[in-house]
Each structure stands twice: as C-alpha cells, then as structure tokens.
Amino acid sequence: MPIWEPDKECMSRDELEQLQLERLQATLNRVYRNVSFYHRRFKEIDFRPEDDLTELKDLQRLPFTTSQDVSDSYPYEMFAVPLREVVRVHSSSGTMTNPRVVGYTREDLKNWSALVARILSAGGVTEDDVIQVTFGYGLLTGGLGIHYGAERIGASVLPTSVGHTERQIKIMQDFRTTVLASTPSYSLVVADKLQEMGIDPKRLSLKYCICAGEPWTENMRREIEERLFVKVTDNYGISEVMGPGVAGECLEQRGMHIQEDHFYAETIDPETGEVLEPGKEGELVITTLTKEAFPVIRYRTGDLCRIIPDTCGCGRTFRRIGRILQRCDNVVVIKGINIIPERIGDVLEQIKGERPVYQLVATRHGHRDQLEIRVEITEQFFFDKMREQRALVEIMGQKVANFIGIHPSIKLVEKGSLERENGRVKLFVDLRNSATGEV
C-alpha cells in the first residue's frame, strides 16, 4: 500500500506531538502578532502564546473560531500575511452574509499539494494512473485541490469538472481513466448512465474512486464498488481549513487519517463546548499548524464525527476520524453546497418586499439530489393569471440559484400545508433517504 511521505505519516506519536506543539506555538504567535481578530481574542482572556502554551492541552483555553467569524472578516481581515504574499484566493460555498474567503501563500500551496498527494496515495493513486476530476473548478477548493495533488504524484489529470455525464463517460472510455474523483452521489449517477447507455463498467479502466464533498453511507460505498468495480475511499476537507487533503481514508477503509502534522483535531460537545475523549461522537474542531496566509484556531466545522483512537493496519500513525455523520448546526448540504435555510428567506423577501412562509425540501431522484423550495401562497405571492404566476416562480428560482449556485424547483403550496413542528414551519425537510431507509 503506497505511503507518500512515510517519514512523516509514520512518525512516532511522541515525535508527532512534539512537532505539533512547536508548530502550534509558532502559529499562535503569528496570529497574535498579525491578525487583529485573534490578538483581541487572546487579550480578552489574558493569553500570551509565548508564555501560556507549554503543552497541547493549553490550546483548550482559547475560544473557538466560527464560520460566522470568518464571514464577518470578509474579505481579507483574518489574513495573517500582506496581500502581496497571497498567490491564490478561494472561497467556500454557502449562504452566509458574506462568502468565507481564504488565502494561500506559495508555501501553503506547496503543502496543500503534498497533503492531497498523501490522501490520493492512500486511496491507491500512483504516477501510472489517469485521474478524472469531476469536482468544480473555480473559487471552490475541490477541483484545483485534487488536481494539484494528483499532479504532485505524477498522475495524468483530466480536469473534466462537473456535469455532462455522457461526455464524462466518453472521456473515461477514450482516455482510459483509472481513478474517478467525485462526490459519492455523482459516482452513482455515472453508474446509472453507464447502465442506460448499455456500457459494461468492466470494460472501463477504472480501479479507484476518491469520494468527498457530501455525507454518505456505507451502503452507498458498497453500491459504488459493486456497480463500477472500483475500490472507494472517503475523504474530508473544508475550505476554511485548507480544502481537500485534511483527512483521507487508506485502502483499509477504516476511517480517514487526519494529517496531524499540519492540523490539530479535537471533538467537542456541540452544546457545551466540552472537549471529548477520542471515540466519543462530537463536533470536529480543527486548528491549522502550518497555514501561513489563513491560519485558523479551534475552528468549529459543524461536522459530527468521532476520533478513532486505535491504530490502522496500513502503518500510518496519524489518528483517524470516522465518517461524517451529519451537521450539528443549521447548515444543510445539497450537491456539495452548504446552505443556511434562513438565508433563503432573505432572498425571497427581496422579490416582493415580504418574507414568505417557505420550506426547503431535499429529495433524491435516482441518485441525483434535488432541492425543492415550497412557498405558501399569500396575496403577495399569488396571481390570477398563470403567465404572471409562472414568471414569479421563475424569478424566485433564478434569484435563489444566483445566491446558492444550484437551481432549485419552486413549488407554490396552499397556506398552512407546510410541515410544522411545535407550531412553527420546519425550514428544512430531508427526504433523500426516505426510500432506502438509510441513516
């Protein structure tokens, strides 16, 4: 089983913890000097990095950083280096007031590509492979993150980006793709399309599938492996921390190795903030140890998982995290896009000057996730003429699509018909797994 950097990925725990402490001290000193947000936070609790961080558990004294903090710093206020040293800028998906903008220095990009090379190697990718990257290219981190990591390995990269499934399949055939990098649901869309086109997946050259970007289940993994005849690994990344490469599964398929020489991970009780012992389910919190342009301290990811304390048979000594189970905040993930349901109401309110009663409903048709927005009819949101009614629906759909990046279906429904809980409309209903019974 290939290990990209065995001297780092297999170091002893004592050596690793000493390295983490040294890098954490350097990071805290950097943000204390260069980031007003952290300087202010540290001063409020009288924390001096040079004096008060003597062991890793001292990090627990520091407050958390939230996605709202990052949004409020838009665009550059949390950067720790001058803008002239920033050579790449990305932003995360979602519906915060402002996008969450992150920057990278040359050294950050060098580290990023090496970390993605690690997780790709763990998933079986070598310099002999042809990897087809179906993640989006642009301000999101997925496409370019995987792309440069694959090039670092020496694999041949096909930057096909998202959609156009028939074309993707033709490229797989013609270019003899051996590795598919995609969301789990899109892997199954490919499998569906192959079946529809009458193409035997055994006649493709596929060997591995690198999956990331959305919550999924073991049943989905088994289905991808059985239908595409590949080995499938799970991966985790978050733009505010770096992007792809934060953690990745090896071919043992027993959890995702956190790249602990670059990230310090904790799990906390999402209600109390109490740090939990490894093995207990909680919210994942990450502190960057080597990021220059955009270091984050105790960043609350909103993702629920557990840290797996036992060792892995692959030989890597980095701890692992289990599958991301769900979110513990008000963010929902559809087609890899983070959406805050309350912010959809802000968009709809701009159309007629009135905030409608609405509900987001996630459904799954075949293996394609769909977003439906149900809006209760009122005098403001109803017209006698069908043409005017259709025009309103089209405007709402387009406004929301421009805001979140995916096209929803808009459905006008009778007043009082939306599902309610304790007398209030549930802003989000997830029906994606209702047919399969999966959790």
Short mmCIF file of C-alpha atoms in Angstrom, two decimals:
data_model
loop_
_atom_site.label_atom_id
_atom_site.label_comp_id
_atom_site.label_asym_id
_atom_site.label_seq_id
_atom_site.Cartn_x
_atom_site.Cartn_y
_atom_site.Cartn_z
CA MET A 1 0.00 0.00 0.00
CA PRO A 2 1.67 3.28 -1.09
CA ILE A 3 2.55 5.91 1.53
CA TRP A 4 3.52 9.24 0.00
CA GLU A 5 5.63 10.58 2.88
CA PRO A 6 6.36 7.62 5.18
CA ASP A 7 8.85 9.56 7.31
CA LYS A 8 6.05 11.96 8.26
CA GLU A 9 2.94 9.80 8.07
CA CYS A 10 4.51 7.03 10.16
CA MET A 11 6.41 9.03 12.80
CA SER A 12 6.06 8.02 16.44
CA ARG A 13 3.29 9.63 18.49
CA ASP A 14 5.85 11.25 20.82
CA GLU A 15 7.69 12.79 17.89
CA LEU A 16 4.42 13.90 16.32
CA GLU A 17 3.12 15.57 19.48
CA GLN A 18 6.38 17.46 19.93
CA LEU A 19 6.16 18.68 16.33
CA GLN A 20 2.53 19.69 16.84
CA LEU A 21 3.45 21.69 19.94
CA GLU A 22 6.28 23.53 18.17
CA ARG A 23 4.12 24.34 15.16
CA LEU A 24 1.20 25.37 17.34
CA GLN A 25 3.41 27.78 19.28
CA ALA A 26 4.61 29.34 16.02
CA THR A 27 1.05 29.62 14.68
CA LEU A 28 -0.36 31.22 17.81
CA ASN A 29 2.47 33.75 17.89
CA ARG A 30 1.85 34.55 14.23
CA VAL A 31 -1.88 35.19 14.63
CA TYR A 32 -1.34 37.13 17.87
CA ARG A 33 1.01 39.49 16.02
CA ASN A 34 -0.70 39.70 12.63
CA VAL A 35 -4.44 39.04 12.95
CA SER A 36 -6.39 41.65 14.89
CA PHE A 37 -9.28 39.22 15.46
CA TYR A 38 -7.06 36.76 17.32
CA HIS A 39 -4.99 39.45 19.03
CA ARG A 40 -8.20 40.83 20.51
CA ARG A 41 -9.48 37.37 21.47
CA PHE A 42 -6.23 36.44 23.22
CA LYS A 43 -6.07 39.76 25.07
CA GLU A 44 -9.61 39.29 26.35
CA ILE A 45 -8.60 36.13 28.21
CA ASP A 46 -5.08 37.36 29.01
CA PHE A 47 -3.44 34.64 26.92
CA ARG A 48 0.14 35.21 25.81
CA PRO A 49 1.26 32.50 23.36
CA GLU A 50 4.95 32.74 24.25
CA ASP A 51 4.24 32.13 27.94
CA ASP A 52 0.93 30.32 28.19
CA LEU A 53 1.25 27.47 25.67
CA THR A 54 3.54 24.89 27.19
CA GLU A 55 1.60 21.73 26.27
CA LEU A 56 -1.00 20.82 23.69
CA LYS A 57 -3.91 20.80 26.11
CA ASP A 58 -3.29 24.52 26.82
CA LEU A 59 -5.00 25.12 23.46
CA GLN A 60 -8.29 24.34 25.20
CA ARG A 61 -8.07 27.70 26.97
CA LEU A 62 -8.66 29.50 23.69
CA PRO A 63 -12.11 30.38 22.35
CA PHE A 64 -13.49 28.79 19.20
CA THR A 65 -13.50 30.35 15.74
CA THR A 66 -16.81 30.03 13.89
CA SER A 67 -17.93 30.26 10.29
CA GLN A 68 -19.69 33.49 11.21
CA ASP A 69 -16.37 34.93 12.41
CA VAL A 70 -14.82 34.12 9.04
CA SER A 71 -17.81 35.55 7.16
CA ASP A 72 -17.65 38.74 9.22
CA SER A 73 -13.96 39.15 8.33
CA TYR A 74 -14.75 39.32 4.59
CA PRO A 75 -12.67 39.54 2.54
CA TYR A 76 -9.14 39.82 3.99
CA GLU A 77 -9.34 40.79 7.67
CA MET A 78 -8.27 37.39 9.00
CA PHE A 79 -5.30 37.04 6.66
CA ALA A 80 -2.02 36.74 8.58
CA VAL A 81 0.25 37.96 5.76
CA PRO A 82 0.19 41.01 3.47
CA LEU A 83 -1.93 40.55 0.35
CA ARG A 84 1.19 40.74 -1.83
CA GLU A 85 2.27 37.38 -0.34
CA VAL A 86 -1.07 35.73 -1.18
CA VAL A 87 -0.85 33.91 -4.51
CA ARG A 88 -4.25 32.17 -4.50
CA VAL A 89 -7.69 33.04 -3.11
CA HIS A 90 -10.63 30.64 -2.72
CA SER A 91 -13.99 30.96 -1.03
CA SER A 92 -16.32 28.37 0.41
CA SER A 93 -19.83 27.51 -0.71
CA GLY A 94 -22.75 28.52 1.42
CA THR A 95 -25.25 31.19 2.25
CA MET A 96 -23.61 33.27 4.96
CA THR A 97 -23.96 37.04 4.76
CA ASN A 98 -20.56 37.12 3.09
CA PRO A 99 -18.55 34.30 1.49
CA ARG A 100 -15.82 32.79 3.66
CA VAL A 101 -12.63 33.82 1.89
CA VAL A 102 -9.33 32.00 2.36
CA GLY A 103 -5.86 32.76 1.01
CA TYR A 104 -2.73 30.75 0.27
CA THR A 105 0.94 31.68 0.09
CA ARG A 106 3.36 29.80 -2.16
CA GLU A 107 4.34 27.66 0.82
CA ASP A 108 0.66 26.97 1.57
CA LEU A 109 0.12 25.73 -1.98
CA LYS A 110 3.22 23.55 -1.76
CA ASN A 111 1.95 21.99 1.47
CA TRP A 112 -1.57 21.64 0.09
CA SER A 113 -0.49 19.69 -2.96
CA ALA A 114 1.67 17.41 -0.78
CA LEU A 115 -1.22 16.71 1.60
CA VAL A 116 -3.59 15.89 -1.25
CA ALA A 117 -0.86 13.65 -2.70
CA ARG A 118 -0.87 11.82 0.63
CA ILE A 119 -4.61 11.14 0.64
CA LEU A 120 -4.63 10.17 -3.04
CA SER A 121 -1.74 7.78 -2.46
CA ALA A 122 -3.61 6.34 0.50
CA GLY A 123 -6.53 5.73 -1.87
CA GLY A 124 -4.32 3.80 -4.28
CA VAL A 125 -3.33 6.52 -6.79
CA THR A 126 0.16 6.32 -8.32
CA GLU A 127 2.08 8.03 -11.12
CA ASP A 128 0.77 5.37 -13.51
CA ASP A 129 -2.86 6.44 -13.07
CA VAL A 130 -5.16 8.67 -15.10
CA ILE A 131 -7.42 10.58 -12.71
CA GLN A 132 -10.64 12.23 -13.85
CA VAL A 133 -11.56 15.15 -11.56
CA THR A 134 -15.31 15.84 -11.62
CA PHE A 135 -15.30 18.40 -8.81
CA GLY A 136 -15.97 22.02 -9.68
CA TYR A 137 -13.08 24.26 -10.70
CA GLY A 138 -13.21 27.89 -9.58
CA LEU A 139 -13.47 29.60 -6.22
CA LEU A 140 -14.41 26.34 -4.51
CA THR A 141 -11.39 24.30 -3.42
CA GLY A 142 -12.38 20.81 -4.61
CA GLY A 143 -11.30 20.74 -8.25
CA LEU A 144 -7.99 22.55 -8.04
CA GLY A 145 -7.12 20.92 -4.72
CA ILE A 146 -7.38 17.39 -6.10
CA HIS A 147 -5.84 18.50 -9.41
CA TYR A 148 -2.54 19.76 -7.99
CA GLY A 149 -2.23 16.85 -5.56
CA ALA A 150 -2.60 14.38 -8.42
CA GLU A 151 -0.01 16.26 -10.47
CA ARG A 152 2.32 16.18 -7.45
CA ILE A 153 2.12 12.39 -7.53
CA GLY A 154 2.75 12.38 -11.27
CA ALA A 155 -0.64 11.03 -12.32
CA SER A 156 -2.20 12.20 -15.58
CA VAL A 157 -5.04 14.60 -14.73
CA LEU A 158 -8.27 15.02 -16.70
CA PRO A 159 -9.86 18.26 -15.38
CA THR A 160 -13.38 17.49 -16.62
CA SER A 161 -15.16 19.39 -13.81
CA VAL A 162 -18.85 18.86 -13.07
CA GLY A 163 -21.78 17.55 -15.11
CA HIS A 164 -22.18 16.42 -18.75
CA THR A 165 -22.25 12.77 -17.72
CA GLU A 166 -22.31 11.25 -21.21
CA ARG A 167 -19.24 13.30 -22.12
CA GLN A 168 -17.58 12.22 -18.85
CA ILE A 169 -18.16 8.59 -19.77
CA LYS A 170 -16.78 9.03 -23.29
CA ILE A 171 -13.65 10.57 -21.77
CA MET A 172 -13.39 7.63 -19.36
CA GLN A 173 -13.50 5.28 -22.32
CA ASP A 174 -11.22 7.18 -24.68
CA PHE A 175 -8.59 8.31 -22.15
CA ARG A 176 -8.70 5.07 -20.12
CA THR A 177 -9.43 6.74 -16.81
CA THR A 178 -8.29 4.64 -13.84
CA VAL A 179 -9.36 6.92 -10.98
CA LEU A 180 -12.63 8.82 -10.62
CA ALA A 181 -12.66 11.75 -8.18
CA SER A 182 -16.24 12.77 -7.43
CA THR A 183 -18.98 13.11 -4.88
CA PRO A 184 -20.46 9.74 -3.89
CA SER A 185 -23.83 10.60 -5.43
CA TYR A 186 -22.24 11.56 -8.75
CA SER A 187 -20.38 8.25 -8.86
CA LEU A 188 -23.78 6.56 -8.76
CA VAL A 189 -25.11 8.94 -11.42
CA VAL A 190 -22.24 7.73 -13.62
CA ALA A 191 -23.20 4.14 -12.85
CA ASP A 192 -26.82 4.86 -13.79
CA LYS A 193 -25.78 6.50 -17.06
CA LEU A 194 -23.49 3.59 -17.95
CA GLN A 195 -26.42 1.23 -17.47
CA GLU A 196 -28.71 3.48 -19.53
CA MET A 197 -26.13 3.61 -22.35
CA GLY A 198 -25.64 -0.15 -22.27
CA ILE A 199 -21.93 0.12 -21.37
CA ASP A 200 -20.41 -2.62 -19.25
CA PRO A 201 -18.36 -0.90 -16.49
CA LYS A 202 -15.97 -3.85 -16.56
CA ARG A 203 -14.84 -2.64 -19.96
CA LEU A 204 -13.64 0.64 -18.44
CA SER A 205 -10.18 1.00 -16.90
CA LEU A 206 -11.49 2.29 -13.54
CA LYS A 207 -9.78 0.93 -10.41
CA TYR A 208 -10.39 3.50 -7.69
CA CYS A 209 -12.92 6.15 -6.72
CA ILE A 210 -11.90 9.06 -4.48
CA CYS A 211 -15.10 10.36 -2.88
CA ALA A 212 -15.71 13.57 -0.95
CA GLY A 213 -17.95 16.61 -0.77
CA GLU A 214 -21.12 15.32 0.91
CA PRO A 215 -22.40 13.00 3.64
CA TRP A 216 -22.88 9.40 2.51
CA THR A 217 -23.32 5.89 3.84
CA GLU A 218 -21.61 2.52 3.80
CA ASN A 219 -24.48 1.24 1.66
CA MET A 220 -23.60 3.86 -0.95
CA ARG A 221 -19.94 2.78 -0.82
CA ARG A 222 -20.91 -0.84 -1.43
CA GLU A 223 -23.18 0.13 -4.31
CA ILE A 224 -20.46 2.21 -6.00
CA GLU A 225 -17.94 -0.62 -5.62
CA GLU A 226 -20.35 -3.25 -6.94
CA ARG A 227 -21.57 -1.20 -9.90
CA LEU A 228 -18.30 0.42 -11.02
CA PHE A 229 -15.94 -2.39 -9.92
CA VAL A 230 -13.68 0.00 -8.02
CA LYS A 231 -12.22 0.44 -4.54
CA VAL A 232 -13.84 3.50 -2.91
CA THR A 233 -12.26 5.71 -0.22
CA ASP A 234 -13.76 8.51 1.85
CA ASN A 235 -12.08 11.92 2.17
CA TYR A 236 -12.60 15.09 4.14
CA GLY A 237 -11.74 18.71 3.51
CA ILE A 238 -13.11 22.09 4.46
CA SER A 239 -12.23 25.30 2.66
CA GLU A 240 -11.74 27.40 5.78
CA VAL A 241 -9.08 24.95 6.96
CA MET A 242 -7.48 24.24 3.57
CA GLY A 243 -9.72 22.24 1.23
CA PRO A 244 -9.22 18.60 0.19
CA GLY A 245 -6.38 16.84 1.98
CA VAL A 246 -7.30 17.46 5.62
CA ALA A 247 -8.11 13.78 6.12
CA GLY A 248 -8.40 10.75 3.88
CA GLU A 249 -9.07 7.06 4.02
CA CYS A 250 -6.47 4.45 3.13
CA LEU A 251 -7.33 1.20 1.38
CA GLU A 252 -8.06 -0.38 4.76
CA GLN A 253 -11.31 1.69 4.65
CA ARG A 254 -11.41 2.08 8.44
CA GLY A 255 -11.67 5.84 8.81
CA MET A 256 -9.94 8.93 7.45
CA HIS A 257 -6.36 9.69 8.57
CA ILE A 258 -6.06 13.28 9.79
CA GLN A 259 -2.86 14.91 8.55
CA GLU A 260 -1.87 15.59 12.14
CA ASP A 261 1.47 17.20 11.41
CA HIS A 262 -0.48 20.04 9.75
CA PHE A 263 -3.80 20.00 11.68
CA TYR A 264 -4.67 19.57 15.33
CA ALA A 265 -8.09 17.97 15.74
CA GLU A 266 -10.48 17.90 18.69
CA THR A 267 -14.06 16.79 19.11
CA ILE A 268 -16.36 18.75 21.39
CA ASP A 269 -19.85 18.58 22.75
CA PRO A 270 -21.61 20.98 20.34
CA GLU A 271 -23.86 22.28 23.13
CA THR A 272 -21.34 22.87 25.92
CA GLY A 273 -18.03 23.12 24.06
CA GLU A 274 -16.50 20.49 26.34
CA VAL A 275 -13.60 18.59 24.75
CA LEU A 276 -14.46 14.90 24.37
CA GLU A 277 -12.27 11.83 24.67
CA PRO A 278 -11.34 10.02 21.43
CA GLY A 279 -14.05 7.57 20.44
CA LYS A 280 -16.94 9.79 21.51
CA GLU A 281 -19.11 11.44 18.87
CA GLY A 282 -18.90 15.21 18.75
CA GLU A 283 -18.31 18.26 16.60
CA LEU A 284 -14.97 18.29 14.81
CA VAL A 285 -12.77 21.28 15.70
CA ILE A 286 -9.56 21.92 13.75
CA THR A 287 -6.56 24.17 14.34
CA THR A 288 -4.13 24.69 11.47
CA LEU A 289 -0.46 24.21 12.33
CA THR A 290 1.34 25.32 9.15
CA LYS A 291 -1.00 27.64 7.22
CA GLU A 292 0.68 30.99 6.57
CA ALA A 293 -1.92 33.15 4.84
CA PHE A 294 -5.05 31.98 6.65
CA PRO A 295 -4.41 30.13 9.91
CA VAL A 296 -7.49 29.29 12.00
CA ILE A 297 -7.56 28.47 15.69
CA ARG A 298 -10.07 25.95 17.05
CA TYR A 299 -12.34 26.23 14.04
CA ARG A 300 -15.78 24.71 14.59
CA THR A 301 -16.51 22.75 11.44
CA GLY A 302 -20.13 21.94 12.28
CA ASP A 303 -19.46 18.31 11.27
CA LEU A 304 -20.28 15.48 13.67
CA CYS A 305 -17.88 12.53 13.81
CA ARG A 306 -15.63 10.68 16.23
CA ILE A 307 -11.87 10.40 16.50
CA ILE A 308 -10.79 6.77 16.21
CA PRO A 309 -8.06 6.08 18.80
CA ASP A 310 -6.78 2.65 17.70
CA THR A 311 -4.03 2.08 15.14
CA CYS A 312 -4.53 1.28 11.46
CA GLY A 313 -3.10 -1.72 9.64
CA CYS A 314 -1.66 0.50 6.88
CA GLY A 315 1.25 1.61 9.08
CA ARG A 316 0.29 5.29 9.33
CA THR A 317 0.37 6.60 12.89
CA PHE A 318 -1.97 9.55 12.34
CA ARG A 319 -5.29 9.22 14.13
CA ARG A 320 -8.43 8.80 12.06
CA ILE A 321 -11.88 10.30 12.06
CA GLY A 322 -14.94 8.25 11.31
CA ARG A 323 -17.48 9.02 8.62
CA ILE A 324 -19.07 12.47 8.90
CA LEU A 325 -22.48 11.62 10.30
CA GLN A 326 -24.36 14.88 9.98
CA ARG A 327 -24.23 18.59 10.74
CA CYS A 328 -24.78 19.96 14.23
CA ASP A 329 -25.66 23.47 13.09
CA ASN A 330 -28.28 24.96 10.79
CA VAL A 331 -26.27 24.24 7.63
CA VAL A 332 -27.60 21.66 5.18
CA VAL A 333 -25.52 20.13 2.39
CA ILE A 334 -27.06 19.56 -1.05
CA LYS A 335 -24.92 18.66 -4.06
CA GLY A 336 -21.85 19.58 -2.02
CA ILE A 337 -23.17 23.11 -1.38
CA ASN A 338 -23.61 24.35 2.18
CA ILE A 339 -26.95 26.12 2.57
CA ILE A 340 -28.39 28.02 5.53
CA PRO A 341 -32.19 27.77 5.18
CA GLU A 342 -32.82 31.11 6.92
CA ARG A 343 -30.80 32.94 4.27
CA ILE A 344 -33.10 31.66 1.51
CA GLY A 345 -35.86 33.66 3.17
CA ASP A 346 -33.73 36.80 2.83
CA VAL A 347 -33.53 36.22 -0.92
CA LEU A 348 -37.25 35.55 -1.33
CA GLU A 349 -38.09 38.62 0.75
CA GLN A 350 -36.25 40.86 -1.71
CA ILE A 351 -38.59 39.85 -4.55
CA LYS A 352 -41.89 41.21 -3.22
CA GLY A 353 -40.81 43.04 -0.09
CA GLU A 354 -42.46 40.39 2.09
CA ARG A 355 -40.88 37.33 3.68
CA PRO A 356 -42.98 34.36 2.58
CA VAL A 357 -43.68 31.21 4.56
CA TYR A 358 -41.37 28.66 2.92
CA GLN A 359 -39.66 25.33 3.39
CA LEU A 360 -36.61 23.70 1.79
CA VAL A 361 -37.10 20.05 0.87
CA ALA A 362 -34.20 17.84 -0.24
CA THR A 363 -35.20 14.87 -2.40
CA ARG A 364 -33.32 12.24 -4.34
CA HIS A 365 -34.40 11.09 -7.78
CA GLY A 366 -32.40 8.06 -8.78
CA HIS A 367 -29.04 9.15 -7.38
CA ARG A 368 -29.43 12.86 -8.07
CA ASP A 369 -30.10 15.20 -5.18
CA GLN A 370 -32.70 17.88 -5.83
CA LEU A 371 -33.69 20.98 -3.89
CA GLU A 372 -37.32 22.00 -3.83
CA ILE A 373 -38.49 25.22 -2.20
CA ARG A 374 -42.14 25.19 -1.19
CA VAL A 375 -43.72 28.62 -0.74
CA GLU A 376 -47.12 29.12 0.83
CA ILE A 377 -49.48 31.23 -1.27
CA THR A 378 -50.45 34.68 0.03
CA GLU A 379 -51.85 37.75 -1.67
CA GLN A 380 -48.31 38.89 -2.37
CA PHE A 381 -47.31 35.54 -3.82
CA PHE A 382 -50.30 34.73 -5.98
CA PHE A 383 -51.59 35.97 -9.35
CA ASP A 384 -54.84 35.14 -11.14
CA LYS A 385 -53.08 34.89 -14.48
CA MET A 386 -50.96 31.76 -14.97
CA ARG A 387 -48.41 33.66 -17.03
CA GLU A 388 -47.72 36.06 -14.17
CA GLN A 389 -47.63 33.17 -11.73
CA ARG A 390 -45.05 31.31 -13.82
CA ALA A 391 -42.98 34.48 -14.15
CA LEU A 392 -42.91 34.85 -10.35
CA VAL A 393 -41.82 31.23 -9.91
CA GLU A 394 -39.06 31.71 -12.49
CA ILE A 395 -37.82 34.87 -10.76
CA MET A 396 -37.71 33.13 -7.38
CA GLY A 397 -35.85 30.15 -8.84
CA GLN A 398 -33.30 32.34 -10.60
CA LYS A 399 -32.69 34.58 -7.58
CA VAL A 400 -32.06 31.59 -5.33
CA ALA A 401 -29.87 29.88 -7.96
CA ASN A 402 -27.72 33.01 -8.26
CA PHE A 403 -27.33 33.02 -4.49
CA ILE A 404 -26.51 29.38 -3.75
CA GLY A 405 -25.12 28.14 -7.06
CA ILE A 406 -27.64 25.35 -7.73
CA HIS A 407 -31.07 25.57 -9.38
CA PRO A 408 -34.00 24.74 -7.09
CA SER A 409 -37.51 23.74 -8.04
CA ILE A 410 -40.05 26.30 -6.76
CA LYS A 411 -43.46 24.98 -5.77
CA LEU A 412 -46.34 27.18 -4.58
CA VAL A 413 -48.47 25.37 -1.99
CA GLU A 414 -51.64 26.08 -0.03
CA LYS A 415 -51.47 28.18 3.09
CA GLY A 416 -50.95 26.04 6.19
CA SER A 417 -49.83 22.96 4.24
CA LEU A 418 -46.10 23.03 5.12
CA GLU A 419 -44.85 20.59 7.73
CA ARG A 420 -44.72 22.19 11.14
CA GLU A 421 -43.06 21.38 14.45
CA ASN A 422 -44.31 22.91 17.70
CA GLY A 423 -46.46 25.25 15.65
CA ARG A 424 -43.58 26.56 13.52
CA VAL A 425 -42.75 25.68 9.93
CA LYS A 426 -39.72 23.38 9.65
CA LEU A 427 -37.34 25.29 7.39
CA PHE A 428 -35.72 22.10 6.13
CA VAL A 429 -37.05 18.62 5.45
CA ASP A 430 -34.68 15.90 4.21
CA LEU A 431 -36.41 13.20 2.17
CA ARG A 432 -33.30 11.91 0.41
CA ASN A 433 -33.05 8.66 2.34
CA SER A 434 -36.76 8.05 2.90
CA ALA A 435 -36.95 5.45 0.14
CA THR A 436 -33.93 3.43 1.25
CA GLY A 437 -34.30 3.78 5.00
CA GLU A 438 -30.60 4.68 5.29
CA VAL A 439 -29.41 6.97 8.02
#
